[in-house]
Coordinates of N, CA and C in Angstrom, one line a residue:
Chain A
X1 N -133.3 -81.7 -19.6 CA -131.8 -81.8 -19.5 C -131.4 -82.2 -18.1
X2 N -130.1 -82.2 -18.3 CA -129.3 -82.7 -16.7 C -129.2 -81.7 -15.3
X3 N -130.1 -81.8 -14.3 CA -129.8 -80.7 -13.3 C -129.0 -81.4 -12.3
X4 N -127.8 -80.6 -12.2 CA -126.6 -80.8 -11.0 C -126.8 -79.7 -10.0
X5 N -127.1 -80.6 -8.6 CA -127.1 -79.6 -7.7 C -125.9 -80.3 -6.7
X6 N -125.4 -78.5 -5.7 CA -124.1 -79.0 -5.2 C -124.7 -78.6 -3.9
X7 N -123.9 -79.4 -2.5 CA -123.8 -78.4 -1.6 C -122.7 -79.2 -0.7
X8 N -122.6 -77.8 0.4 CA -122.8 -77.1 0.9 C -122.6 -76.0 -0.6
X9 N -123.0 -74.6 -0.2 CA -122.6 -73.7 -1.0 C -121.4 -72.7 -0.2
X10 N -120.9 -72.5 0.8 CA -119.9 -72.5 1.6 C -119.5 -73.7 2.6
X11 N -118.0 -73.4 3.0 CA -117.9 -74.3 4.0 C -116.4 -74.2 4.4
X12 N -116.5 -73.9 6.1 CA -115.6 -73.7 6.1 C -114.8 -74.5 7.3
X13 N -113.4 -75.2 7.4 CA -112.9 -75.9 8.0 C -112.0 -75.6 8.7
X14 N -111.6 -76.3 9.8 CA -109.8 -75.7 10.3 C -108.5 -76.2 9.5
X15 N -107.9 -76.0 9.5 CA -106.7 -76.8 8.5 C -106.5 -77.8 9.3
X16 N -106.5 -79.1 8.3 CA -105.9 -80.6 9.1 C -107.1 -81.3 9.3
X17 N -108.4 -80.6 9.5 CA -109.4 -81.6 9.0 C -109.9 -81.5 7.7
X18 N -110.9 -82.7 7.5 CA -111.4 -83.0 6.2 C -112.6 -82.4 6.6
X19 N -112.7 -82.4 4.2 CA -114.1 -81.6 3.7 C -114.4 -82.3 3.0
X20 N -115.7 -81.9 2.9 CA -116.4 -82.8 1.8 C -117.4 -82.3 1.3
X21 N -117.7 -82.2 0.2 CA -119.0 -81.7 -0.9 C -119.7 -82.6 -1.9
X22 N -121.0 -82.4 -1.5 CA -121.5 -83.1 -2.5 C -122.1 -82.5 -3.6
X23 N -122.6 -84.1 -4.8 CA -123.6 -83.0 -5.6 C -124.2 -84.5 -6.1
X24 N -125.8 -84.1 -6.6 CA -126.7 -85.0 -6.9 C -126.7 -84.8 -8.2
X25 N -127.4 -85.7 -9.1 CA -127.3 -85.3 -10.6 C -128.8 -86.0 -11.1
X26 N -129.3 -85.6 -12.1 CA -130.7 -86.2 -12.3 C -130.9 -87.2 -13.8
X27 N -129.8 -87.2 -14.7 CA -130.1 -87.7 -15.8 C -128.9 -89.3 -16.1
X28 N -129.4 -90.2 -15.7 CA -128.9 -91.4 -15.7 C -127.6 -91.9 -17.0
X29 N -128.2 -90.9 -18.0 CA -127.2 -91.2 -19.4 C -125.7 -90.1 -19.0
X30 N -125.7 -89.4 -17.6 CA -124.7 -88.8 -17.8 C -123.4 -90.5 -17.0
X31 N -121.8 -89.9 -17.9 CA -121.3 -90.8 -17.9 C -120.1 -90.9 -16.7
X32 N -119.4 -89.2 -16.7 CA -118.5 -89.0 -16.6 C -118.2 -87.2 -15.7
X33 N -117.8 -87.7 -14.5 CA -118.1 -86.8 -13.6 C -116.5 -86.1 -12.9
X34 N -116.3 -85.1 -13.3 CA -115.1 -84.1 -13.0 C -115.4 -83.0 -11.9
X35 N -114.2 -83.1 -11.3 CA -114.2 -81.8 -10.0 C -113.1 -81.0 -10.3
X36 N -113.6 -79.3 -10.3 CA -112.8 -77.9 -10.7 C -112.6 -77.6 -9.3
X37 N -111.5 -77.1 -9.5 CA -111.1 -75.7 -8.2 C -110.5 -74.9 -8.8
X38 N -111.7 -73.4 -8.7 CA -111.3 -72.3 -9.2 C -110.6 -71.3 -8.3
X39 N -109.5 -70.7 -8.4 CA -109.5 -69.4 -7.5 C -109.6 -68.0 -7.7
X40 N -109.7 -67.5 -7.3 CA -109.9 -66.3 -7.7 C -109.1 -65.6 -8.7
X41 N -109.9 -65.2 -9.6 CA -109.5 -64.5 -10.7 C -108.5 -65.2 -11.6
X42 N -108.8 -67.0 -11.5 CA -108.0 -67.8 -12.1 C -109.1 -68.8 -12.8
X43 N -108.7 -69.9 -13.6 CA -109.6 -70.7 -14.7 C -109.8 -71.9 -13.7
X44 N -110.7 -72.4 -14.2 CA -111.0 -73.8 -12.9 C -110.2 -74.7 -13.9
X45 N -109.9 -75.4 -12.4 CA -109.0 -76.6 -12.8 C -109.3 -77.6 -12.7
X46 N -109.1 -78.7 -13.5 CA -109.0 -80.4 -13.1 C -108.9 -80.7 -12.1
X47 N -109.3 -81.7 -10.5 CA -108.7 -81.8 -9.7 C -108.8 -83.5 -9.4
X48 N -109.7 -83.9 -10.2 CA -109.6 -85.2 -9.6 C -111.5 -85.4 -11.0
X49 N -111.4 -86.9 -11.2 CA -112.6 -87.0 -12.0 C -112.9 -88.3 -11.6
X50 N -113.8 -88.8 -12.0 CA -114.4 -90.4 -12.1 C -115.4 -90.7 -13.6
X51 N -115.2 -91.9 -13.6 CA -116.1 -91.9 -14.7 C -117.4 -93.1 -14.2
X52 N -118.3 -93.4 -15.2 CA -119.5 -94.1 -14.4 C -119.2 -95.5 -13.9
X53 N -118.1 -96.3 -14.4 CA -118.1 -97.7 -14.4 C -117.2 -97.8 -13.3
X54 N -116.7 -96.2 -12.3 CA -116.0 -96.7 -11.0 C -117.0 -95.9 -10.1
X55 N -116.6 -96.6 -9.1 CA -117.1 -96.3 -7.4 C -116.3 -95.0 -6.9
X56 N -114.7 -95.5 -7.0 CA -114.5 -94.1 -5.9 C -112.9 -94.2 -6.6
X57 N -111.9 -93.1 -6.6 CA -110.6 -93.0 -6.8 C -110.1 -91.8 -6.2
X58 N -109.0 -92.1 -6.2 CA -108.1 -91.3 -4.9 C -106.9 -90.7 -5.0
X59 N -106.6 -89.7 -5.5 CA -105.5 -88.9 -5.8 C -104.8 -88.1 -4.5
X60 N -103.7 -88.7 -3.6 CA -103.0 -88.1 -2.7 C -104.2 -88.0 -2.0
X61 N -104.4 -86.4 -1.3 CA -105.2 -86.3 -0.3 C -106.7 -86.0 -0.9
X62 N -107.3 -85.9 -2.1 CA -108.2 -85.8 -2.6 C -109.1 -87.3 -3.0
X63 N -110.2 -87.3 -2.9 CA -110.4 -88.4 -3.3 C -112.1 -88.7 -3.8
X64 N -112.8 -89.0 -4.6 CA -114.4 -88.8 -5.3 C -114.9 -90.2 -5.0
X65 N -116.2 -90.2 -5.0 CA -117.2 -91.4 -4.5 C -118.1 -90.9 -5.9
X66 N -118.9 -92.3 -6.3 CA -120.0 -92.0 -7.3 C -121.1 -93.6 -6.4
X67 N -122.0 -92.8 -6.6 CA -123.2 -93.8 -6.2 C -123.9 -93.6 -7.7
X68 N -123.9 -94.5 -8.8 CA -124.6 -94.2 -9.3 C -126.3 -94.7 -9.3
X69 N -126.3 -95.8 -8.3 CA -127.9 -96.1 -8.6 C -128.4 -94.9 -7.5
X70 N -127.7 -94.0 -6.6 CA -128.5 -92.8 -5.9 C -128.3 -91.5 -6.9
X71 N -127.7 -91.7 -8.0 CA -127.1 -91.0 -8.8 C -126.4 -89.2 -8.1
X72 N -125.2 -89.6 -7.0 CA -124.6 -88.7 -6.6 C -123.4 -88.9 -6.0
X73 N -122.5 -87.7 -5.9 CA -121.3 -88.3 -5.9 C -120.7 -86.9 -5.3
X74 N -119.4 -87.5 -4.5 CA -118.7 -86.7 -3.6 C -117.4 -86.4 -3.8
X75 N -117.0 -85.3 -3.4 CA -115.6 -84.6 -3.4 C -115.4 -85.1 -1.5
X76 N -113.7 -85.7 -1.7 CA -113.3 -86.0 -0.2 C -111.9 -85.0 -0.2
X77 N -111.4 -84.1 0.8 CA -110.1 -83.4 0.9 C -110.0 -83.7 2.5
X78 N -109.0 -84.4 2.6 CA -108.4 -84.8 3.8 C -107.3 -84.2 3.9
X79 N -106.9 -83.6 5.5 CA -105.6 -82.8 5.8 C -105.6 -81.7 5.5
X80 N -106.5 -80.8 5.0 CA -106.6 -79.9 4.3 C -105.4 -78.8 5.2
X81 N -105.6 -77.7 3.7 CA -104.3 -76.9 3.9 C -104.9 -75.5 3.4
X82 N -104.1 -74.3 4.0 CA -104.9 -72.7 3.4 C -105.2 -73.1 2.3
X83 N -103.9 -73.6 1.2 CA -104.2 -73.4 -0.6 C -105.0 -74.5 -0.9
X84 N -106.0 -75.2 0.3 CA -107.3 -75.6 -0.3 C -108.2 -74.3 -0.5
X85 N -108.1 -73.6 -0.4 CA -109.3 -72.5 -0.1 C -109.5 -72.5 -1.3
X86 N -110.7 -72.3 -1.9 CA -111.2 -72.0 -3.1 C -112.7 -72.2 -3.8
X87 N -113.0 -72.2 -4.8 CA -114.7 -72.2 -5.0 C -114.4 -73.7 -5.6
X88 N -115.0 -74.6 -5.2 CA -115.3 -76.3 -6.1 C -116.3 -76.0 -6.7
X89 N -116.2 -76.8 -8.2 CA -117.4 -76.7 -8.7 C -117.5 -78.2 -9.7
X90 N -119.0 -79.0 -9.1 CA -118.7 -80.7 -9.7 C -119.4 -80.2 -11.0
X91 N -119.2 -81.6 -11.9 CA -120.0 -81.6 -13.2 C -120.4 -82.8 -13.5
X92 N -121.3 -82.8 -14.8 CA -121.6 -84.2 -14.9 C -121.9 -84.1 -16.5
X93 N -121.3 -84.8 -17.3 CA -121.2 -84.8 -18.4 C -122.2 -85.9 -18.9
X94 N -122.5 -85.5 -20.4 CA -123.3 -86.7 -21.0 C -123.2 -86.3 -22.2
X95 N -122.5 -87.5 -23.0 CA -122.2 -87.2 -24.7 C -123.6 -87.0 -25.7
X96 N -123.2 -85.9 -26.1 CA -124.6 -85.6 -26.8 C -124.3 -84.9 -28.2
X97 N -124.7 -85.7 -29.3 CA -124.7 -85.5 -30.3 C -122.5 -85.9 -30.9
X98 N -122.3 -84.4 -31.4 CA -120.7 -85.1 -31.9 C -119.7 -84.4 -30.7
X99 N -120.7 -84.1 -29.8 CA -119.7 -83.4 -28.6 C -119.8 -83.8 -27.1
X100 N -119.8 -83.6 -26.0 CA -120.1 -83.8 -25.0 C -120.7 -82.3 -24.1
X101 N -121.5 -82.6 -23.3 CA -122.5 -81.3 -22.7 C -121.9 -81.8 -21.0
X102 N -121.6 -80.7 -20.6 CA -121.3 -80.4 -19.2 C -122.2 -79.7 -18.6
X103 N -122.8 -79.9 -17.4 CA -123.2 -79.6 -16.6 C -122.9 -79.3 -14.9
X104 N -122.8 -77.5 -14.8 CA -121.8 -77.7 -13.7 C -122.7 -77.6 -12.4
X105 N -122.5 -78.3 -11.2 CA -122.7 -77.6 -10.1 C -122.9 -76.1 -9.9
X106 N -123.4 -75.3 -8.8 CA -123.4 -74.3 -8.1 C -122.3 -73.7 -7.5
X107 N -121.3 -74.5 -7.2 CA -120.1 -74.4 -6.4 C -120.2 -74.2 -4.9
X108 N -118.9 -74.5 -4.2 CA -118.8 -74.2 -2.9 C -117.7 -73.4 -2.7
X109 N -117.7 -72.3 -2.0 CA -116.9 -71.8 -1.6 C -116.0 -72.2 -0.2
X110 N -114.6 -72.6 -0.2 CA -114.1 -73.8 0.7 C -113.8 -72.5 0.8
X111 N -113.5 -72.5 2.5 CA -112.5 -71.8 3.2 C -112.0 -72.6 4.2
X112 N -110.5 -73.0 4.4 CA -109.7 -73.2 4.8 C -108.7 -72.5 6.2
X113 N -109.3 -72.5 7.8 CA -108.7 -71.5 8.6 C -107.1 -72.0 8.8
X114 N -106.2 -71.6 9.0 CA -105.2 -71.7 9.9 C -105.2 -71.6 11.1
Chain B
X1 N -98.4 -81.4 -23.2 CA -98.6 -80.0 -23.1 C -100.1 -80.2 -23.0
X2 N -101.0 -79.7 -21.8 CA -102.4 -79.6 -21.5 C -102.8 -78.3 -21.6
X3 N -102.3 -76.8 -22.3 CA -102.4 -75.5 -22.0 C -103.8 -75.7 -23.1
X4 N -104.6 -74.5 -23.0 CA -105.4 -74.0 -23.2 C -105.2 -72.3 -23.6
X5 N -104.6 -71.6 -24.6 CA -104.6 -70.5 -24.2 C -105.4 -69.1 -24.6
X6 N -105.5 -68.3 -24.3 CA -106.9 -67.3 -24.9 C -106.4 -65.5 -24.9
X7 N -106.2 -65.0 -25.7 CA -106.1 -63.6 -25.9 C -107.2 -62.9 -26.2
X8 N -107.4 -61.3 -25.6 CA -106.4 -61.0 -24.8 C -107.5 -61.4 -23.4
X9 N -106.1 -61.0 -22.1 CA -106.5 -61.1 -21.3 C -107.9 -60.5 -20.3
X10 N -107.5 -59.2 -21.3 CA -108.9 -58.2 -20.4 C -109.5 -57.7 -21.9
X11 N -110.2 -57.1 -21.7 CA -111.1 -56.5 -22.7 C -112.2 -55.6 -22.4
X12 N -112.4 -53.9 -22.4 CA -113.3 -53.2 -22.1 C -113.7 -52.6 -23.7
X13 N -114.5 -52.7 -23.9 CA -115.7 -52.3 -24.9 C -116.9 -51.8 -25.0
X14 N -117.3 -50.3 -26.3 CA -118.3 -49.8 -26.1 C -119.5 -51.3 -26.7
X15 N -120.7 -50.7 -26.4 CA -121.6 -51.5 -27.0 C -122.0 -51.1 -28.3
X16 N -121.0 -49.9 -29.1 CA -121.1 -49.8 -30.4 C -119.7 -50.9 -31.3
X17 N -119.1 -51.5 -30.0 CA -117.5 -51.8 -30.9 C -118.0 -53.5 -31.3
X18 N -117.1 -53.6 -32.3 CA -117.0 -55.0 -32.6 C -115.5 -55.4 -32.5
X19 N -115.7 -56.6 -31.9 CA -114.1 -57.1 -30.9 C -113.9 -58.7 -31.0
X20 N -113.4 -59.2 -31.1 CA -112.6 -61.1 -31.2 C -112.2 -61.4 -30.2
X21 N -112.6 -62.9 -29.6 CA -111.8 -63.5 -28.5 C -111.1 -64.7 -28.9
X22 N -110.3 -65.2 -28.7 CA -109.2 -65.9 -29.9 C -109.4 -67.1 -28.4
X23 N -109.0 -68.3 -29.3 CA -108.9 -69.4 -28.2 C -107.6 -70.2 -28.9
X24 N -107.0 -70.8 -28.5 CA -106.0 -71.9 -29.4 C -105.6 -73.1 -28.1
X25 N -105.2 -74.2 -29.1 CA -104.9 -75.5 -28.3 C -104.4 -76.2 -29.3
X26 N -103.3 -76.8 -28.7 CA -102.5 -77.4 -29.5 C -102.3 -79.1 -29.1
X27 N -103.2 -79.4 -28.2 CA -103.0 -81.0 -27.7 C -103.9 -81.5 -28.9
X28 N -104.2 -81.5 -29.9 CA -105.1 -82.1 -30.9 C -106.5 -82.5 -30.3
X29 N -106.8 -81.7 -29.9 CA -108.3 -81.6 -29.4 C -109.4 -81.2 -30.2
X30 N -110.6 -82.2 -30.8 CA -111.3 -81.9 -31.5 C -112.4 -81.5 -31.1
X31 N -112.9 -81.2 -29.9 CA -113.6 -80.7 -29.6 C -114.1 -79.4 -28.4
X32 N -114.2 -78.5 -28.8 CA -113.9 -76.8 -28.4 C -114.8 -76.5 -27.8
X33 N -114.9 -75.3 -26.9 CA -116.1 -74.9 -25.9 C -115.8 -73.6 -25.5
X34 N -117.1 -72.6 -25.7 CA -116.9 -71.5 -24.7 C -118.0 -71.0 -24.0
X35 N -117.4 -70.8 -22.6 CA -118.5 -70.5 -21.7 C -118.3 -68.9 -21.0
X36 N -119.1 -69.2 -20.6 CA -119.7 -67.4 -19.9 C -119.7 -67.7 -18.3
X37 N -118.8 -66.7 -17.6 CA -118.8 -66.9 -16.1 C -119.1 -65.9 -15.6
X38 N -120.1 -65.7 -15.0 CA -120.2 -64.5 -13.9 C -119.9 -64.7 -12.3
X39 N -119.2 -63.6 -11.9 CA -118.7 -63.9 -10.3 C -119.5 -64.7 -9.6
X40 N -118.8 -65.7 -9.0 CA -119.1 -66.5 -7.9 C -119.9 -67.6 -8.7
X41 N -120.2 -68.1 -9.7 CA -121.3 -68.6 -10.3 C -120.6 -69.4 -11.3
X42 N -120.7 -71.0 -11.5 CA -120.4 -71.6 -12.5 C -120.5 -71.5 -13.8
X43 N -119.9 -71.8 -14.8 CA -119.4 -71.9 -16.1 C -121.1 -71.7 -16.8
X44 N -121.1 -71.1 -17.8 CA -122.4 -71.0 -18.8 C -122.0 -71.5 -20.1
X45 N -122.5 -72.9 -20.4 CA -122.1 -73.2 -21.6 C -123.0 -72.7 -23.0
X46 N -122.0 -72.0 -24.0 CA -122.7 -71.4 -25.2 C -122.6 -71.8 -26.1
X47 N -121.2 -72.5 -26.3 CA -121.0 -73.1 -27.9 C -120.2 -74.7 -27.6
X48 N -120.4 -75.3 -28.6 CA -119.5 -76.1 -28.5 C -119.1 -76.6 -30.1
X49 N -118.0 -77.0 -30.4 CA -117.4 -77.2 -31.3 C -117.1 -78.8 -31.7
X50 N -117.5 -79.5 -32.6 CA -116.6 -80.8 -32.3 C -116.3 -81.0 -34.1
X51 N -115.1 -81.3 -34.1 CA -114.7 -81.7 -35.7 C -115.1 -80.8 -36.2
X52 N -114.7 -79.3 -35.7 CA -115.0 -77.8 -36.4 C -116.2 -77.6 -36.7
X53 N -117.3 -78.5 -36.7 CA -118.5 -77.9 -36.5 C -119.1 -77.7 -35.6
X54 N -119.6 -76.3 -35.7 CA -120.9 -76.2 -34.3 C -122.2 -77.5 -33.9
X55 N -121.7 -77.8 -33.0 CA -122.8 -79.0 -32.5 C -123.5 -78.8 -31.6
X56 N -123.2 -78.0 -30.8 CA -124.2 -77.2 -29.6 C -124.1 -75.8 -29.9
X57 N -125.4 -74.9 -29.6 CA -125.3 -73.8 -29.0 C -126.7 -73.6 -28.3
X58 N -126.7 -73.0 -27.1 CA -127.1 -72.6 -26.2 C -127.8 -71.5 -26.3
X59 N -128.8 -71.5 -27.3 CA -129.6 -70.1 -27.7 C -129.0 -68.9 -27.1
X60 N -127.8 -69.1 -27.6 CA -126.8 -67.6 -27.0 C -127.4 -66.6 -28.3
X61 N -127.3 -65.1 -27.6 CA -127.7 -64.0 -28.4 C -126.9 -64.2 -29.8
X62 N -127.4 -63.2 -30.7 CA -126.6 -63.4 -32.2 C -125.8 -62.3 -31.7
X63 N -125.7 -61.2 -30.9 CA -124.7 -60.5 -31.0 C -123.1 -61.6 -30.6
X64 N -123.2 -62.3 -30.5 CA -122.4 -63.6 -30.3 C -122.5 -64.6 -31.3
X65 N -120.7 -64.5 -32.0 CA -120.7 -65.6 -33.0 C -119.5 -66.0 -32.9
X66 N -119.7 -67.5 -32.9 CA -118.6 -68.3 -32.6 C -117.6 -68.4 -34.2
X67 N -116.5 -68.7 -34.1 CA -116.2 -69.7 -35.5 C -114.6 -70.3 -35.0
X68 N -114.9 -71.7 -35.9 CA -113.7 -72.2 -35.7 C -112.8 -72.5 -37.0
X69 N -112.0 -71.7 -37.3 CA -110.9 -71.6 -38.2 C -110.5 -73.0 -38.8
X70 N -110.3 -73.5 -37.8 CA -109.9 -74.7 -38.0 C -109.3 -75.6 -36.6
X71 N -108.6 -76.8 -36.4 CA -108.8 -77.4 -35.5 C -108.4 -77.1 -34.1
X72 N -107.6 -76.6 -34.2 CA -106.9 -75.6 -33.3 C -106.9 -74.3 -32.5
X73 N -108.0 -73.5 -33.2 CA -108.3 -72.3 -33.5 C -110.0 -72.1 -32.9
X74 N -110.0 -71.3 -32.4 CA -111.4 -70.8 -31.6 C -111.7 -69.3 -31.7
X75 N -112.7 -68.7 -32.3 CA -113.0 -67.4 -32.0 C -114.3 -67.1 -31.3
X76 N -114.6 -66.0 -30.9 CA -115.6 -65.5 -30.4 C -116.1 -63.9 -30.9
X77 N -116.7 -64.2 -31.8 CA -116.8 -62.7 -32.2 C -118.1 -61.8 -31.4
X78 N -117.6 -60.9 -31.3 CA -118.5 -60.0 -30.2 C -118.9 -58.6 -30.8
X79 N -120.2 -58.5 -30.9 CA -120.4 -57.2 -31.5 C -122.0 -56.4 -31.2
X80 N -122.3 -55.5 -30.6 CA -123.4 -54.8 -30.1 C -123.3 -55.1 -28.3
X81 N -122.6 -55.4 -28.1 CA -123.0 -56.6 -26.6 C -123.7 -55.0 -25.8
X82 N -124.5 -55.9 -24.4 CA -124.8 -55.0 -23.4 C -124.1 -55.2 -22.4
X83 N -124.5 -54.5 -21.2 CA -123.5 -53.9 -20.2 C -123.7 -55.3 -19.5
X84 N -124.8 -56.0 -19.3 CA -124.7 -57.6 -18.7 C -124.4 -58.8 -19.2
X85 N -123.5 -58.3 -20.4 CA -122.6 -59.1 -21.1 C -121.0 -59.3 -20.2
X86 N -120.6 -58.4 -19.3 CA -119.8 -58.6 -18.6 C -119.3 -59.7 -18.1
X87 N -118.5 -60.1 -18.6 CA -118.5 -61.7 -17.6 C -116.8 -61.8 -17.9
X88 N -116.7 -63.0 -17.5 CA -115.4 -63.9 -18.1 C -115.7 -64.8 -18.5
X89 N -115.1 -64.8 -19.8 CA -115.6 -65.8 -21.2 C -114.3 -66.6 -21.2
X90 N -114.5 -68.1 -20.8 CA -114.0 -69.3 -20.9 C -113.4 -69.9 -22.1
X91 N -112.7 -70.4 -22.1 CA -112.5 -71.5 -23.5 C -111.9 -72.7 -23.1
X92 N -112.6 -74.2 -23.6 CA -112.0 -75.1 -23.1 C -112.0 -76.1 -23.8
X93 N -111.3 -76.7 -24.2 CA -111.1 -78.0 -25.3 C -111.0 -79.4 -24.6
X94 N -111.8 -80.2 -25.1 CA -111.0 -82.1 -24.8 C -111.3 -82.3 -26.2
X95 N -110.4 -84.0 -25.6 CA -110.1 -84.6 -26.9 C -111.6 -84.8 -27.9
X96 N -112.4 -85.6 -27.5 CA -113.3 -85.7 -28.1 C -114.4 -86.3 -27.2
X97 N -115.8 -86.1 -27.9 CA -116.7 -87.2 -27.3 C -116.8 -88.5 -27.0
X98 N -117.2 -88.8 -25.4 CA -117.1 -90.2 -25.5 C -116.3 -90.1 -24.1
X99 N -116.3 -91.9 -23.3 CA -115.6 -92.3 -22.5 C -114.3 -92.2 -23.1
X100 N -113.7 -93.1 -21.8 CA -112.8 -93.4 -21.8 C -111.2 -92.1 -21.6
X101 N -111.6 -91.4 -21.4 CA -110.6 -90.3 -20.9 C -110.8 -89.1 -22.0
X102 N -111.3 -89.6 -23.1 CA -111.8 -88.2 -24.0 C -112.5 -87.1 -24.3
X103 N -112.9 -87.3 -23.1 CA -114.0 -86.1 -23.1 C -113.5 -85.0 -21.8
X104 N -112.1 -85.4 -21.2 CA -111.8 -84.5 -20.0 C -111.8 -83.5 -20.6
X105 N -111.9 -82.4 -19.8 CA -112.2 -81.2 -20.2 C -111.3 -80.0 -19.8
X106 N -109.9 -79.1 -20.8 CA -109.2 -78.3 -19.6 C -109.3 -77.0 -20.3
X107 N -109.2 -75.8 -19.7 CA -110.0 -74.6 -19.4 C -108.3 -74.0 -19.5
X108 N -109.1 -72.5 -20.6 CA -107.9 -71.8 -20.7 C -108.0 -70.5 -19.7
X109 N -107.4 -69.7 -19.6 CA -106.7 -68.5 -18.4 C -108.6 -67.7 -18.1
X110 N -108.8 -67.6 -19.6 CA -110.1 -66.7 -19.4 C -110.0 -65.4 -20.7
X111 N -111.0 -64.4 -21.0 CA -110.7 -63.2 -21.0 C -111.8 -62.3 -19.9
X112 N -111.3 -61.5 -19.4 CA -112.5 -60.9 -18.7 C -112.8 -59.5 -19.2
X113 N -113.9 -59.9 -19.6 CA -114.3 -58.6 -20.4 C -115.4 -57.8 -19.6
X114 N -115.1 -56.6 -20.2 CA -116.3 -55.4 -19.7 C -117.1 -54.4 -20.5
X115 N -118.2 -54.5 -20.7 CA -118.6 -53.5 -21.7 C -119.6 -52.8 -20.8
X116 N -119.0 -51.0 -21.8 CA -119.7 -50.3 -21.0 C -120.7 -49.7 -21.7

């Protein structure tokens, strides 16, 4: 099956600079790659995704890279801010069978100083 | 409307009780999910649902049984659990399998349950 590995597994920045996380993925039939930010004692959220047939897309100060022939791909947060703080967690999907199978990252725990 | 929603919120139970975790979604999403989270640690996928039938499961225990009512509708029935059954149990629906934007995936509140 598909192993997703993430890292850093912490990381922590001043506010106003950028972060960045990666994650490697192992199974070439995955298609379609989404980034969560969970907070505490809340449901992870959507933050930004790509799918296989793009390179990189860019939502305000968030922004994802996919290499697929290194098959791995990056979370970008520029300007960051405290209410980045939170756990990321990447995935990498691959349609299988009548549904689709996710596979998540490890997560990073972002901390964000002021 | 992208909600996801899941009752109830919390949930403490003996490991003699039998108890329901309810999922609903109303964006016409055919395809349903629930996962197992333990602190600090990503999502554990157990079931997956598409066109109301089970299409994955994740050699989850039988004291765990999913069913889907119908399209909308998600349960999780729980009964004998142990005390490392504790988690927060996920539910999350997309549209369907496949590119092209149907397979995003959005996550309801949670229940966090405890059994003691």
């Amino acid at each position: 099956g598909e192993n997703v590995e993430q890292h850093p597994s912490t990381l922590s920045v001043q506010e106003g600079d950028s972060a960045v996380i990666k994650c490697t993925y192992s199974d070439s039939a995955s298609n379609y790659f989404p980034w969560y930010k969970q907070e505490l004692g809340k449901r992870p959220q959507l933050i930004i995704d790509i799918r296989s047939n793009v390179g990189e897309k860019k939502d305000q100060r968030i922004a994802v890279t996919l290499n697929k022939t290194a098959k791995h791909f990056s979370l970008h947060i520029t300007e960051t801010q405290p209410e980045d703080s939170a756990v990321y967690f990447c995935a990498a999907s691959i349609p299988e069978g009548a549904g689709n199978q996710f596979y998540f990252g490890t997560g990073t725990s972002l901390t964000v100083i002021p | 409307d992208t909600e996801v929603t899941q009752t109830p919120k919390h949930l403490v139970m003996g490991m003699t009780n039998k108890k329901s975790l309810k999922c609903e979604q109303h964006m016409g999403h055919r395809a349903m999910y629930w996962y197992k989270q333990k602190a600090k640690k990503p999502p554990e996928l157990m079931f997956v649902y598409s066109y109301e039938k089970l299409s994955i499961n994740e050699s989850v225990p039988s004291r765990f049984s999913p069913e889907c009512p119908n399209s909308s509708l998600l349960n999780l029935h729980l009964h004998a659990l142990q005390p490392e059954d504790s988690a927060l149990y996920l539910c999350a629906s997309s549209q369907a399998q496949g590119a092209g934007g149907l397979e995003t995936q959005y996550f309801g509140p949670g229940t966090r349950l405890l059994v003691l």
